């Protein structure tokens, strides 16, 4: 569970949703049934904790948006998002908060189904990096977590995320030149010969190759 808005509200709602998901008495048979339980849990909390402050000034009014993801035993990966009293299923990807529209615009451009998990992690870091550098109020550190069937949620190391972000910062230096190479116009990369240009490309790949190699090694099945 993640989200945007008032932290205390997100923490409290996250605990309720986790309790709902982990209840052994439920025995869901359909995703729609699971969704309705999550929706009812969210609606009750929002009505009790947020709506009483609806008449307050915007800067005093608490609010939150949630992202809820899970992997279930039949191999399905599910995602929900909340907005005000609603909680709905999402397909593929979803973003919340001040940078949501920018993030979803980037995901619409770059997201593809059936990408390996390790590549999706790098794409998530790229999207958040771009949002942090283009949307006022979005910033600080990036945390990435992922789920796999039969394993608890895992966190990508802060060092791996930082190395990817450093690579994306350098990529921004060549992105414009790549565009002009594509559309023409006679623009030549400034202060870079062909040999140096190719070396920069190889250097940009190093943190990702290192992350992918470690990711595959950790997740190889045991004897």
Coordinates of C-alpha atoms in Angstrom, one line a residue:
X1 CA 0.0 0.0 0.0
X2 CA 1.3 3.4 -0.9
X3 CA -0.3 6.8 -1.4
X4 CA -0.2 10.6 -1.5
X5 CA -1.6 13.1 1.0
X6 CA -1.7 13.1 4.8
X7 CA 0.7 10.5 6.1
X8 CA -1.2 9.6 9.3
X9 CA -4.3 8.9 7.2
X10 CA -2.4 6.8 4.7
X11 CA -0.8 4.8 7.5
X12 CA -4.1 4.2 9.2
X13 CA -5.9 3.2 6.0
X14 CA -3.0 1.0 5.0
X15 CA -3.3 -1.0 8.2
X16 CA -7.0 -1.4 7.7
X17 CA -6.5 -2.7 4.1
X18 CA -3.7 -5.0 5.1
X19 CA -5.9 -6.4 7.9
X20 CA -8.8 -6.9 5.4
X21 CA -6.5 -8.6 2.9
X22 CA -4.9 -10.8 5.5
X23 CA -8.1 -11.9 7.2
X24 CA -8.3 -15.7 7.1
X25 CA -12.1 -15.7 7.5
X26 CA -12.7 -14.1 4.1
X27 CA -12.0 -16.8 1.5
X28 CA -12.6 -14.6 -1.6
X29 CA -13.7 -16.4 -4.7
X30 CA -13.7 -13.5 -7.2
X31 CA -11.7 -10.3 -7.7
X32 CA -14.9 -8.3 -7.7
X33 CA -15.7 -9.6 -4.2
X34 CA -12.2 -8.6 -3.0
X35 CA -12.7 -5.2 -4.6
X36 CA -16.0 -4.7 -2.8
X37 CA -14.5 -5.5 0.6
X38 CA -11.6 -3.1 0.0
X39 CA -14.1 -0.4 -1.2
X40 CA -16.3 -0.8 1.9
X41 CA -13.2 -0.6 4.2
X42 CA -12.0 2.5 2.4
X43 CA -15.5 4.2 2.3
X44 CA -16.1 3.7 6.0
X45 CA -12.7 5.2 7.0
X46 CA -13.0 8.1 4.5
X47 CA -16.5 8.9 5.8
X48 CA -15.4 8.8 9.4
X49 CA -12.0 10.5 9.2
X50 CA -12.0 12.8 6.2
X51 CA -15.5 14.0 5.4
X52 CA -16.1 15.7 8.8
X53 CA -13.4 18.2 7.8
X54 CA -14.9 18.9 4.4
X55 CA -15.9 22.5 5.4
X56 CA -12.4 23.4 6.5
X57 CA -10.1 25.6 4.3
X58 CA -8.2 23.6 1.7
X59 CA -4.9 23.9 3.5
X60 CA -6.5 22.6 6.7
X61 CA -8.6 19.8 5.1
X62 CA -7.0 16.3 5.4
X63 CA -7.1 14.1 2.3
X64 CA -5.3 11.2 0.8
X65 CA -5.1 8.9 -2.3
X66 CA -4.0 5.3 -2.2
X67 CA -2.4 2.7 -4.4
X68 CA -3.0 -0.9 -3.3
X69 CA -1.3 -3.7 -5.1
X70 CA -1.0 -7.4 -4.4
X71 CA -0.1 -10.8 -5.9
X72 CA -2.4 -13.6 -5.2
X73 CA -2.0 -17.4 -5.3
X74 CA -3.5 -18.0 -8.7
X75 CA -0.8 -15.9 -10.3
X76 CA -2.8 -12.7 -10.7
X77 CA -1.3 -9.3 -10.0
X78 CA -3.9 -6.7 -9.0
X79 CA -3.9 -3.0 -8.5
X80 CA -6.5 -0.6 -7.1
X81 CA -6.5 3.2 -6.5
X82 CA -8.6 5.5 -4.5
X83 CA -10.0 9.0 -5.1
X84 CA -12.3 10.6 -2.5
X85 CA -14.9 8.0 -1.6
X86 CA -14.2 5.8 -4.6
X87 CA -11.8 2.8 -4.9
X88 CA -11.4 1.2 -8.3
X89 CA -9.4 -1.4 -10.1
X90 CA -6.5 -0.3 -12.4
X91 CA -5.1 -2.1 -15.3
X92 CA -1.3 -2.1 -15.9
X93 CA -0.3 1.1 -14.0
X94 CA -1.6 4.0 -12.0
X95 CA -0.2 7.1 -10.3
X96 CA -1.5 9.3 -7.5
X97 CA -0.6 12.6 -6.0
X98 CA 0.6 15.9 -7.5
X99 CA 2.8 14.3 -10.1
X100 CA 0.1 11.7 -11.2
X101 CA -0.7 13.3 -14.6
X102 CA 3.0 13.6 -15.6
X103 CA 3.8 10.1 -14.4
X104 CA 0.8 8.6 -16.3
X105 CA 1.7 10.5 -19.4
X106 CA 5.2 8.9 -19.3
X107 CA 3.9 5.5 -18.5
X108 CA 1.4 5.7 -21.4
X109 CA 4.4 6.3 -23.7
X110 CA 6.8 3.8 -22.3
X111 CA 4.9 1.0 -20.5
X112 CA 4.6 -2.3 -22.2
X113 CA 3.0 -5.5 -21.0
X114 CA 5.1 -8.6 -20.3
X115 CA 8.2 -6.6 -19.5
X116 CA 10.5 -8.5 -17.1
X117 CA 10.1 -7.4 -13.5
X118 CA 13.7 -6.0 -13.3
X119 CA 13.0 -3.8 -16.4
X120 CA 9.7 -2.6 -14.9
X121 CA 11.6 -1.6 -11.8
X122 CA 14.0 0.5 -13.8
X123 CA 11.1 2.1 -15.7
X124 CA 9.5 3.0 -12.4
X125 CA 12.7 4.7 -11.3
X126 CA 12.9 6.6 -14.6
X127 CA 9.3 7.8 -14.4
X128 CA 9.7 9.0 -10.8
X129 CA 13.0 10.7 -11.6
X130 CA 11.3 12.6 -14.5
X131 CA 8.4 13.6 -12.2
X132 CA 10.7 14.8 -9.5
X133 CA 12.6 17.0 -12.0
X134 CA 9.5 18.5 -13.7
X135 CA 6.7 18.8 -11.1
X136 CA 6.9 21.3 -8.3
X137 CA 6.5 19.8 -4.8
X138 CA 7.7 16.3 -5.9
X139 CA 11.1 15.3 -4.7
X140 CA 13.3 13.7 -2.1
X141 CA 14.2 10.0 -2.1
X142 CA 12.6 7.3 -4.3
X143 CA 11.6 4.0 -2.7
X144 CA 10.7 1.1 -5.0
X145 CA 9.0 -2.1 -3.7
X146 CA 7.8 -5.1 -5.7
X147 CA 5.9 -8.3 -5.1
X148 CA 6.3 -11.9 -6.3
X149 CA 4.1 -14.9 -5.9
X150 CA 5.1 -16.8 -2.7
X151 CA 7.4 -14.2 -1.3
X152 CA 6.9 -11.1 0.9
X153 CA 7.2 -7.6 -0.7
X154 CA 10.8 -6.7 -1.4
X155 CA 12.6 -3.3 -1.5
X156 CA 15.1 -2.2 -4.2
X157 CA 18.3 -1.0 -2.5
X158 CA 18.7 2.8 -2.1
X159 CA 22.2 2.5 -3.8
X160 CA 20.7 0.8 -6.9
X161 CA 18.0 3.5 -7.2
X162 CA 20.7 6.3 -6.8
X163 CA 22.9 4.7 -9.5
X164 CA 19.9 4.5 -11.9
X165 CA 19.0 8.1 -11.2
X166 CA 22.6 9.2 -11.9
X167 CA 22.4 7.4 -15.2
X168 CA 19.1 9.1 -16.1
X169 CA 20.7 12.5 -15.3
X170 CA 23.4 11.7 -17.9
X171 CA 20.9 10.4 -20.3
X172 CA 19.2 13.8 -20.4
X173 CA 22.4 15.2 -21.9
X174 CA 22.1 13.0 -24.9
X175 CA 18.3 12.8 -25.3
X176 CA 18.1 16.0 -27.3
X177 CA 20.9 14.9 -29.6
X178 CA 19.2 11.6 -30.2
X179 CA 16.0 13.4 -31.3
X180 CA 17.9 15.6 -33.8
X181 CA 19.7 12.6 -35.2
X182 CA 16.3 11.0 -35.8
X183 CA 14.6 14.0 -37.4
X184 CA 17.6 15.4 -39.1
X185 CA 18.6 19.0 -39.3
X186 CA 22.4 18.7 -39.3
X187 CA 22.8 19.0 -35.6
X188 CA 26.0 17.3 -34.3
X189 CA 26.5 16.4 -30.6
X190 CA 28.7 19.1 -29.1
X191 CA 32.2 18.2 -28.0
X192 CA 31.8 14.5 -28.5
X193 CA 33.5 12.4 -31.2
X194 CA 32.0 9.1 -32.2
X195 CA 34.3 7.1 -29.9
X196 CA 33.4 9.2 -26.9
X197 CA 29.7 9.0 -27.8
X198 CA 29.7 5.3 -27.9
X199 CA 31.6 5.1 -24.6
X200 CA 29.0 7.3 -23.0
X201 CA 26.2 4.9 -24.2
X202 CA 28.1 1.9 -22.7
X203 CA 28.6 3.7 -19.4
X204 CA 24.9 4.5 -19.2
X205 CA 24.1 0.8 -19.3
X206 CA 26.5 -0.2 -16.5
X207 CA 24.3 0.4 -13.5
X208 CA 21.4 -1.4 -15.1
X209 CA 23.5 -4.4 -16.2
X210 CA 24.8 -4.6 -12.6
X211 CA 21.3 -4.4 -11.1
X212 CA 19.9 -7.0 -13.5
X213 CA 22.8 -9.4 -12.9
X214 CA 22.3 -9.1 -9.1
X215 CA 18.5 -9.4 -9.4
X216 CA 18.8 -12.6 -11.5
X217 CA 21.4 -14.1 -9.1
X218 CA 19.3 -13.5 -6.0
X219 CA 16.2 -15.0 -7.6
X220 CA 17.7 -18.2 -9.0
X221 CA 16.0 -21.2 -7.6
X222 CA 17.9 -23.2 -5.0
X223 CA 19.1 -26.8 -5.4

